[in-house]
Amino acid sequence: MNKPLADRIRPTELCDVVGQKHLLSPDKALYNMIQNGDIPNLIFYGPSGVGKTTVASIIANKTKRALRKLNGTSASTQDIKDIVAEIGTFSAPNGILLYLDEIQYFNKRQQQSLLEYIENGKITLIASTTENPYFYVYSAILSRSTVFEFKALDCNDVMPAVERGFKFLEKENDIKITYPDEVVKKIALGCGGDVRKALNSVENCYFATPTIDGEKSITIETAEELTQKSAMRYDKDGEEHYDIVSAFQKSMRGSDTNAALHYLARLLEAGDLPSACRRLMVCACEDVGLAYPQIIPIVKAAVDAAMMVGLPEARIPLADAVVLVAESPKSNSAYEAINTAMADVKKGNFGPIPRHLQNKHFDGEDAEIKGQHYVYPHDCPNHWTQQQYLPDKLKNTKYYEYGTNKNEQAHKDYWSRIKGEK
């Protein structure tokens, strides 16, 4: 069986690698390292299908080193020892370049087993990961490596690879392939910046198209049917998930309605309805809050409606709620107040509840003051009276500060009059 198209047409020169100009342009550090053959231990960080493996292969070829590949999901410490055993043999006369894909799946002990070999120079390590290496890679490996971040590719980056794939199949099978420009763009858009996915779609389109009079004419309908549905990357357990939900809430908080709708669309396209609903509710309470407190039941109703009807119709009430949250005045006064109060409690900064607030109706013999002496506010003018509610230790503590919005300022004016402060 033939190797996948992505492997058959893998670039052998840096100039043929799509995208990554921030790393592979002639004036960049990584480019010059590769050209000079002086390769330190490297960590390639970025999404899948953006050229990490390809660049590692080019480095091995340029430096005349034997390329050995392991995957962190399946490799063992013994696999590493077996590779090291090749050093100095005819199979690796110029040394070994170990490409360890998905290093984040290696546990600490497995990563530590690499240290001896990369320190004595017996192997050159290129580790790749789709997760942030500063969170997932052992610090001793990081300190001995140089990290380069590979960026996600956009449609314009991927289109040349798609065209190259069709030309390769045309030459490989000695058959003419025709297609409208829309096919290339559709495949490039649908792969989510993953060249491997794009080339899989190219090959699928080729095999799904009948040969008529010695020619294959690939239609836009075929491309739409065989191309990945989602044009974005999304892993509910990955870093991208947290980036999207963070951007979603920050856009609503920042009152950028268009950006908030964009990130909502990305969440819904990925089918992540729960995250969209949860962040909406949090934002309504945390970021709009007392500036427009009625928004909380309104957003709750929209979330309930979305969960009841499900996707795709859920987009409608959620869009209503997102626009409302983004366009509403903002206040985090209650959010800041509860955070400050909880910080006090966690530090042990509290005391006995005042006697007049306790839920008991008799005093022991040791009580200095007999009787509860609680004053019922509704028996007083304006339903308020001065009395102490906080423990003695916190008697004059203020957690809540009125926000500058119209709603909270109205409350401030009201209580200032009632309490005789103005």
Short mmCIF file of N, CA, C and O in Angstrom, two decimals, residues 145-252:
data_model
loop_
_atom_site.label_atom_id
_atom_site.label_comp_id
_atom_site.label_asym_id
_atom_site.label_seq_id
_atom_site.Cartn_x
_atom_site.Cartn_y
_atom_site.Cartn_z
N SER A 145 17.56 22.85 25.63
CA SER A 145 16.97 22.89 24.28
C SER A 145 16.59 24.32 23.92
O SER A 145 16.42 25.18 24.78
N THR A 146 16.44 24.54 22.63
CA THR A 146 15.93 25.81 22.11
C THR A 146 14.53 25.58 21.58
O THR A 146 14.31 24.65 20.79
N VAL A 147 13.59 26.40 22.01
CA VAL A 147 12.18 26.23 21.64
C VAL A 147 11.85 27.13 20.45
O VAL A 147 12.16 28.33 20.47
N PHE A 148 11.22 26.55 19.44
CA PHE A 148 10.71 27.31 18.31
C PHE A 148 9.23 27.01 18.15
O PHE A 148 8.82 25.84 18.13
N GLU A 149 8.44 28.07 18.05
CA GLU A 149 6.98 27.90 17.92
C GLU A 149 6.57 27.93 16.46
O GLU A 149 6.84 28.90 15.74
N PHE A 150 5.91 26.87 16.01
CA PHE A 150 5.34 26.80 14.66
C PHE A 150 3.91 27.32 14.72
O PHE A 150 3.13 26.90 15.58
N LYS A 151 3.57 28.21 13.82
CA LYS A 151 2.26 28.84 13.83
C LYS A 151 1.27 28.04 12.98
O LYS A 151 1.64 27.34 12.03
N ALA A 152 -0.02 28.17 13.32
CA ALA A 152 -1.07 27.60 12.49
C ALA A 152 -1.05 28.26 11.11
O ALA A 152 -0.74 29.44 10.98
N LEU A 153 -1.37 27.49 10.10
CA LEU A 153 -1.35 27.99 8.73
C LEU A 153 -2.72 28.53 8.34
O LEU A 153 -3.75 28.02 8.79
N ASP A 154 -2.73 29.55 7.48
CA ASP A 154 -4.01 30.03 6.97
C ASP A 154 -4.24 29.48 5.56
O ASP A 154 -3.41 28.74 5.02
N CYS A 155 -5.37 29.83 5.00
CA CYS A 155 -5.78 29.29 3.70
C CYS A 155 -4.72 29.57 2.63
O CYS A 155 -4.38 28.68 1.84
N ASN A 156 -4.18 30.77 2.60
CA ASN A 156 -3.21 31.12 1.58
C ASN A 156 -1.91 30.32 1.70
O ASN A 156 -1.23 30.08 0.71
N ASP A 157 -1.56 29.92 2.94
CA ASP A 157 -0.38 29.08 3.14
C ASP A 157 -0.60 27.68 2.56
O ASP A 157 0.31 27.07 2.00
N VAL A 158 -1.82 27.16 2.75
CA VAL A 158 -2.10 25.76 2.41
C VAL A 158 -2.37 25.57 0.92
O VAL A 158 -2.08 24.50 0.35
N MET A 159 -2.91 26.58 0.25
CA MET A 159 -3.29 26.42 -1.16
C MET A 159 -2.15 25.93 -2.05
O MET A 159 -2.36 25.04 -2.90
N PRO A 160 -0.91 26.43 -1.93
CA PRO A 160 0.17 25.89 -2.77
C PRO A 160 0.42 24.41 -2.55
O PRO A 160 0.74 23.68 -3.50
N ALA A 161 0.25 23.94 -1.30
CA ALA A 161 0.43 22.52 -1.01
C ALA A 161 -0.66 21.68 -1.67
O ALA A 161 -0.41 20.58 -2.18
N VAL A 162 -1.88 22.21 -1.69
CA VAL A 162 -2.99 21.50 -2.35
C VAL A 162 -2.71 21.39 -3.85
O VAL A 162 -2.87 20.31 -4.44
N GLU A 163 -2.31 22.48 -4.45
CA GLU A 163 -2.01 22.44 -5.89
C GLU A 163 -0.85 21.51 -6.20
O GLU A 163 -0.87 20.77 -7.19
N ARG A 164 0.16 21.52 -5.32
CA ARG A 164 1.28 20.61 -5.51
C ARG A 164 0.84 19.16 -5.40
O ARG A 164 1.33 18.28 -6.12
N GLY A 165 -0.12 18.90 -4.52
CA GLY A 165 -0.63 17.54 -4.37
C GLY A 165 -1.33 17.05 -5.63
O GLY A 165 -1.12 15.91 -6.08
N PHE A 166 -2.15 17.90 -6.23
CA PHE A 166 -2.83 17.52 -7.47
C PHE A 166 -1.82 17.29 -8.60
O PHE A 166 -1.94 16.33 -9.38
N LYS A 167 -0.82 18.15 -8.70
CA LYS A 167 0.19 17.99 -9.75
C LYS A 167 0.99 16.71 -9.56
O LYS A 167 1.34 16.02 -10.53
N PHE A 168 1.28 16.38 -8.31
CA PHE A 168 2.02 15.15 -8.03
C PHE A 168 1.21 13.93 -8.46
O PHE A 168 1.73 13.00 -9.09
N LEU A 169 -0.08 13.90 -8.10
CA LEU A 169 -0.93 12.77 -8.48
C LEU A 169 -1.07 12.67 -10.00
O LEU A 169 -1.12 11.58 -10.57
N GLU A 170 -1.15 13.82 -10.64
CA GLU A 170 -1.24 13.85 -12.10
C GLU A 170 -0.02 13.21 -12.73
O GLU A 170 -0.12 12.36 -13.65
N LYS A 171 1.15 13.56 -12.23
CA LYS A 171 2.40 13.01 -12.77
C LYS A 171 2.58 11.56 -12.36
O LYS A 171 3.01 10.72 -13.17
N GLU A 172 2.26 11.24 -11.11
CA GLU A 172 2.45 9.88 -10.59
C GLU A 172 1.60 8.88 -11.33
O GLU A 172 2.03 7.74 -11.59
N ASN A 173 0.39 9.27 -11.72
CA ASN A 173 -0.55 8.33 -12.36
C ASN A 173 -0.69 8.56 -13.86
O ASN A 173 -1.48 7.88 -14.51
N ASP A 174 0.07 9.54 -14.37
CA ASP A 174 0.05 9.83 -15.81
C ASP A 174 -1.38 10.05 -16.30
O ASP A 174 -1.84 9.41 -17.26
N ILE A 175 -2.08 10.93 -15.61
CA ILE A 175 -3.47 11.21 -15.96
C ILE A 175 -3.73 12.70 -15.74
O ILE A 175 -3.21 13.29 -14.79
N LYS A 176 -4.50 13.29 -16.58
CA LYS A 176 -4.79 14.71 -16.47
C LYS A 176 -5.85 14.95 -15.40
O LYS A 176 -6.87 14.26 -15.34
N ILE A 177 -5.60 15.93 -14.54
CA ILE A 177 -6.54 16.28 -13.48
C ILE A 177 -6.94 17.74 -13.68
O ILE A 177 -6.08 18.62 -13.77
N THR A 178 -8.22 17.98 -13.74
CA THR A 178 -8.73 19.35 -13.85
C THR A 178 -9.64 19.65 -12.67
O THR A 178 -10.28 18.75 -12.11
N TYR A 179 -9.70 20.93 -12.32
CA TYR A 179 -10.55 21.34 -11.20
C TYR A 179 -10.65 22.86 -11.23
O TYR A 179 -9.72 23.56 -11.65
N PRO A 180 -11.79 23.41 -10.79
CA PRO A 180 -11.90 24.87 -10.69
C PRO A 180 -11.11 25.37 -9.50
O PRO A 180 -10.80 24.63 -8.56
N ASP A 181 -10.79 26.66 -9.50
CA ASP A 181 -10.02 27.24 -8.40
C ASP A 181 -10.73 27.08 -7.06
O ASP A 181 -10.08 26.99 -6.01
N GLU A 182 -12.06 27.02 -7.10
CA GLU A 182 -12.82 26.90 -5.86
C GLU A 182 -12.51 25.60 -5.11
O GLU A 182 -12.63 25.53 -3.88
N VAL A 183 -12.11 24.57 -5.84
CA VAL A 183 -11.78 23.29 -5.20
C VAL A 183 -10.56 23.45 -4.31
O VAL A 183 -10.53 22.99 -3.16
N VAL A 184 -9.53 24.11 -4.83
CA VAL A 184 -8.31 24.32 -4.06
C VAL A 184 -8.62 25.12 -2.80
O VAL A 184 -8.17 24.79 -1.70
N LYS A 185 -9.39 26.18 -2.96
CA LYS A 185 -9.70 27.03 -1.81
C LYS A 185 -10.55 26.29 -0.79
O LYS A 185 -10.34 26.43 0.42
N LYS A 186 -11.50 25.50 -1.25
CA LYS A 186 -12.36 24.75 -0.35
C LYS A 186 -11.55 23.78 0.49
O LYS A 186 -11.73 23.68 1.72
N ILE A 187 -10.65 23.06 -0.14
CA ILE A 187 -9.82 22.11 0.60
C ILE A 187 -8.90 22.84 1.57
O ILE A 187 -8.74 22.42 2.73
N ALA A 188 -8.31 23.94 1.13
CA ALA A 188 -7.40 24.70 1.99
C ALA A 188 -8.14 25.28 3.19
O ALA A 188 -7.60 25.31 4.31
N LEU A 189 -9.36 25.74 2.98
CA LEU A 189 -10.16 26.28 4.08
C LEU A 189 -10.60 25.19 5.04
O LEU A 189 -10.64 25.39 6.25
N GLY A 190 -10.94 24.05 4.49
CA GLY A 190 -11.55 23.00 5.31
C GLY A 190 -10.59 22.20 6.15
O GLY A 190 -11.03 21.42 7.00
N CYS A 191 -9.28 22.37 5.95
CA CYS A 191 -8.32 21.54 6.68
C CYS A 191 -7.94 22.14 8.02
O CYS A 191 -7.20 21.52 8.79
N GLY A 192 -8.39 23.37 8.31
CA GLY A 192 -8.06 23.98 9.59
C GLY A 192 -6.59 24.27 9.76
O GLY A 192 -6.08 24.24 10.89
N GLY A 193 -5.88 24.54 8.66
CA GLY A 193 -4.46 24.86 8.76
C GLY A 193 -3.56 23.66 8.87
O GLY A 193 -2.36 23.79 9.09
N ASP A 194 -4.11 22.45 8.68
CA ASP A 194 -3.34 21.21 8.77
C ASP A 194 -3.07 20.70 7.35
O ASP A 194 -3.98 20.23 6.66
N VAL A 195 -1.81 20.80 6.90
CA VAL A 195 -1.47 20.41 5.53
C VAL A 195 -1.73 18.93 5.31
O VAL A 195 -2.17 18.52 4.23
N ARG A 196 -1.49 18.12 6.33
CA ARG A 196 -1.71 16.68 6.18
C ARG A 196 -3.18 16.40 5.88
O ARG A 196 -3.51 15.59 5.00
N LYS A 197 -4.09 17.06 6.59
CA LYS A 197 -5.52 16.88 6.32
C LYS A 197 -5.86 17.34 4.91
O LYS A 197 -6.66 16.70 4.20
N ALA A 198 -5.26 18.45 4.50
CA ALA A 198 -5.53 18.98 3.16
C ALA A 198 -5.12 17.97 2.09
O ALA A 198 -5.86 17.72 1.13
N LEU A 199 -3.94 17.39 2.25
CA LEU A 199 -3.46 16.44 1.24
C LEU A 199 -4.24 15.13 1.29
O LEU A 199 -4.40 14.46 0.25
N ASN A 200 -4.73 14.75 2.44
CA ASN A 200 -5.64 13.59 2.50
C ASN A 200 -6.90 13.86 1.69
O ASN A 200 -7.40 12.97 0.98
N SER A 201 -7.41 15.10 1.79
CA SER A 201 -8.60 15.46 1.02
C SER A 201 -8.30 15.47 -0.47
O SER A 201 -9.13 15.06 -1.29
N VAL A 202 -7.11 15.94 -0.85
CA VAL A 202 -6.71 15.92 -2.25
C VAL A 202 -6.74 14.49 -2.79
O VAL A 202 -7.30 14.21 -3.86
N GLU A 203 -6.15 13.58 -2.04
CA GLU A 203 -6.10 12.18 -2.49
C GLU A 203 -7.48 11.55 -2.53
O GLU A 203 -7.82 10.80 -3.44
N ASN A 204 -8.31 11.89 -1.53
CA ASN A 204 -9.68 11.36 -1.51
C ASN A 204 -10.47 11.86 -2.73
O ASN A 204 -11.24 11.11 -3.34
N CYS A 205 -10.29 13.14 -3.06
CA CYS A 205 -10.97 13.70 -4.23
C CYS A 205 -10.52 12.98 -5.51
O CYS A 205 -11.33 12.72 -6.40
N TYR A 206 -9.25 12.69 -5.58
CA TYR A 206 -8.71 11.99 -6.76
C TYR A 206 -9.36 10.61 -6.91
O TYR A 206 -9.84 10.25 -8.00
N PHE A 207 -9.38 9.85 -5.84
CA PHE A 207 -9.92 8.48 -5.93
C PHE A 207 -11.44 8.47 -6.09
O PHE A 207 -12.00 7.51 -6.64
N ALA A 208 -12.12 9.51 -5.62
CA ALA A 208 -13.58 9.54 -5.70
C ALA A 208 -14.08 10.05 -7.04
O ALA A 208 -15.28 10.01 -7.31
N THR A 209 -13.18 10.53 -7.88
CA THR A 209 -13.58 11.09 -9.17
C THR A 209 -13.33 10.09 -10.29
O THR A 209 -12.21 9.59 -10.44
N PRO A 210 -14.36 9.74 -11.05
CA PRO A 210 -14.17 8.77 -12.14
C PRO A 210 -13.30 9.33 -13.27
O PRO A 210 -13.24 10.54 -13.47
N THR A 211 -12.63 8.42 -13.95
CA THR A 211 -11.81 8.81 -15.10
C THR A 211 -12.65 8.73 -16.37
O THR A 211 -13.21 7.67 -16.67
N ILE A 212 -12.75 9.82 -17.07
CA ILE A 212 -13.54 9.87 -18.30
C ILE A 212 -12.65 10.40 -19.41
O ILE A 212 -12.09 11.50 -19.31
N ASP A 213 -12.49 9.57 -20.46
CA ASP A 213 -11.63 9.95 -21.59
C ASP A 213 -10.23 10.33 -21.12
O ASP A 213 -9.64 11.33 -21.56
N GLY A 214 -9.70 9.53 -20.19
CA GLY A 214 -8.34 9.75 -19.72
C GLY A 214 -8.15 10.98 -18.85
O GLY A 214 -7.02 11.46 -18.70
N GLU A 215 -9.23 11.47 -18.26
CA GLU A 215 -9.14 12.70 -17.47
C GLU A 215 -10.03 12.62 -16.25
O GLU A 215 -11.11 12.04 -16.28
N LYS A 216 -9.55 13.20 -15.15
CA LYS A 216 -10.36 13.30 -13.93
C LYS A 216 -10.71 14.77 -13.72
O LYS A 216 -9.82 15.62 -13.62
N SER A 217 -12.00 15.07 -13.67
CA SER A 217 -12.47 16.44 -13.45
C SER A 217 -13.09 16.52 -12.06
O SER A 217 -14.21 16.04 -11.82
N ILE A 218 -12.36 17.10 -11.14
CA ILE A 218 -12.80 17.16 -9.75
C ILE A 218 -13.72 18.36 -9.56
O ILE A 218 -13.38 19.48 -9.93
N THR A 219 -14.89 18.11 -9.01
CA THR A 219 -15.90 19.15 -8.86
C THR A 219 -15.89 19.73 -7.45
O THR A 219 -15.40 19.11 -6.50
N ILE A 220 -16.46 20.90 -7.31
CA ILE A 220 -16.55 21.53 -6.01
C ILE A 220 -17.44 20.71 -5.08
O ILE A 220 -17.21 20.65 -3.86
N GLU A 221 -18.45 20.03 -5.65
CA GLU A 221 -19.34 19.18 -4.84
C GLU A 221 -18.55 18.04 -4.20
O GLU A 221 -18.77 17.69 -3.03
N THR A 222 -17.65 17.44 -4.98
CA THR A 222 -16.83 16.35 -4.43
C THR A 222 -15.93 16.86 -3.32
O THR A 222 -15.78 16.23 -2.27
N ALA A 223 -15.34 18.03 -3.56
CA ALA A 223 -14.45 18.61 -2.55
C ALA A 223 -15.21 18.92 -1.26
O ALA A 223 -14.72 18.66 -0.16
N GLU A 224 -16.42 19.45 -1.39
CA GLU A 224 -17.21 19.78 -0.20
C GLU A 224 -17.59 18.52 0.57
O GLU A 224 -17.63 18.51 1.79
N GLU A 225 -17.86 17.45 -0.16
CA GLU A 225 -18.28 16.21 0.49
C GLU A 225 -17.12 15.54 1.24
O GLU A 225 -17.33 14.92 2.28
N LEU A 226 -15.91 15.68 0.70
CA LEU A 226 -14.77 14.94 1.25
C LEU A 226 -13.84 15.78 2.12
O LEU A 226 -12.92 15.24 2.72
N THR A 227 -14.09 17.07 2.19
CA THR A 227 -13.22 17.93 2.99
C THR A 227 -13.71 17.95 4.43
O THR A 227 -14.90 17.82 4.70
N GLN A 228 -12.76 18.09 5.35
CA GLN A 228 -13.11 18.17 6.76
C GLN A 228 -14.18 19.23 6.98
O GLN A 228 -14.12 20.31 6.38
N LYS A 229 -15.13 18.94 7.84
CA LYS A 229 -16.22 19.89 8.09
C LYS A 229 -15.72 21.19 8.72
O LYS A 229 -16.10 22.28 8.32
N SER A 230 -14.88 21.06 9.72
CA SER A 230 -14.48 22.25 10.48
C SER A 230 -13.21 22.86 9.96
O SER A 230 -12.25 22.17 9.68
N ALA A 231 -13.22 24.16 9.80
CA ALA A 231 -12.04 24.88 9.34
C ALA A 231 -11.25 25.44 10.51
O ALA A 231 -10.62 26.46 10.42
N MET A 232 -11.32 24.79 11.65
CA MET A 232 -10.59 25.27 12.81
C MET A 232 -10.12 24.11 13.64
O MET A 232 -10.61 22.99 13.51
N ARG A 233 -9.15 24.39 14.48
CA ARG A 233 -8.64 23.37 15.38
C ARG A 233 -9.39 23.51 16.70
O ARG A 233 -9.61 24.59 17.18
N TYR A 234 -9.68 22.38 17.31
CA TYR A 234 -10.33 22.47 18.60
C TYR A 234 -10.21 21.15 19.32
O TYR A 234 -10.55 20.10 18.79
N ASP A 235 -9.70 21.19 20.52
CA ASP A 235 -9.57 20.03 21.38
C ASP A 235 -10.08 20.45 22.74
O ASP A 235 -9.51 21.31 23.39
N LYS A 236 -11.16 19.84 23.19
CA LYS A 236 -11.79 20.27 24.43
C LYS A 236 -10.88 20.09 25.64
O LYS A 236 -11.12 20.67 26.69
N ASP A 237 -9.84 19.26 25.51
CA ASP A 237 -8.91 19.08 26.61
C ASP A 237 -7.59 19.78 26.35
O ASP A 237 -6.66 19.68 27.14
N GLY A 238 -7.49 20.50 25.25
CA GLY A 238 -6.22 21.11 24.86
C GLY A 238 -6.17 22.59 25.14
O GLY A 238 -7.14 23.23 25.56
N GLU A 239 -4.99 23.14 24.89
CA GLU A 239 -4.77 24.56 25.16
C GLU A 239 -5.65 25.44 24.30
O GLU A 239 -6.09 26.52 24.72
N GLU A 240 -5.93 25.02 23.06
CA GLU A 240 -6.74 25.83 22.16
C GLU A 240 -8.13 26.08 22.74
O GLU A 240 -8.70 27.16 22.59
N HIS A 241 -8.66 25.06 23.42
CA HIS A 241 -9.98 25.22 24.06
C HIS A 241 -9.96 26.38 25.04
O HIS A 241 -10.84 27.24 25.02
N TYR A 242 -8.96 26.42 25.89
CA TYR A 242 -8.90 27.46 26.91
C TYR A 242 -8.63 28.83 26.29
O TYR A 242 -9.10 29.85 26.79
N ASP A 243 -7.89 28.85 25.18
CA ASP A 243 -7.66 30.12 24.49
C ASP A 243 -8.96 30.68 23.94
O ASP A 243 -9.23 31.88 24.02
N ILE A 244 -9.79 29.81 23.34
CA ILE A 244 -11.03 30.27 22.73
C ILE A 244 -12.03 30.75 23.78
O ILE A 244 -12.61 31.83 23.65
N VAL A 245 -12.22 29.96 24.84
CA VAL A 245 -13.19 30.39 25.85
C VAL A 245 -12.70 31.64 26.57
O VAL A 245 -13.50 32.49 26.97
N SER A 246 -11.38 31.77 26.73
CA SER A 246 -10.84 32.98 27.34
C SER A 246 -11.09 34.19 26.44
O SER A 246 -11.54 35.25 26.91
N ALA A 247 -10.82 34.04 25.15
CA ALA A 247 -11.06 35.14 24.21
C ALA A 247 -12.54 35.48 24.14
O ALA A 247 -12.92 36.65 23.99
N PHE A 248 -13.40 34.49 24.26
CA PHE A 248 -14.85 34.68 24.22
C PHE A 248 -15.29 35.59 25.37
O PHE A 248 -15.96 36.61 25.16
N GLN A 249 -14.88 35.24 26.59
CA GLN A 249 -15.31 36.04 27.73
C GLN A 249 -14.66 37.42 27.73
O GLN A 249 -15.30 38.43 28.03
N LYS A 250 -13.38 37.49 27.36
CA LYS A 250 -12.69 38.78 27.36
C LYS A 250 -13.27 39.72 26.31
O LYS A 250 -13.27 40.94 26.50
N SER A 251 -13.76 39.16 25.20
CA SER A 251 -14.38 40.00 24.17
C SER A 251 -15.71 40.56 24.66
O SER A 251 -16.02 41.72 24.41
N MET A 252 -16.49 39.73 25.36
CA MET A 252 -17.74 40.24 25.94
C MET A 252 -17.45 41.29 27.00
O MET A 252 -18.09 42.34 27.05
#
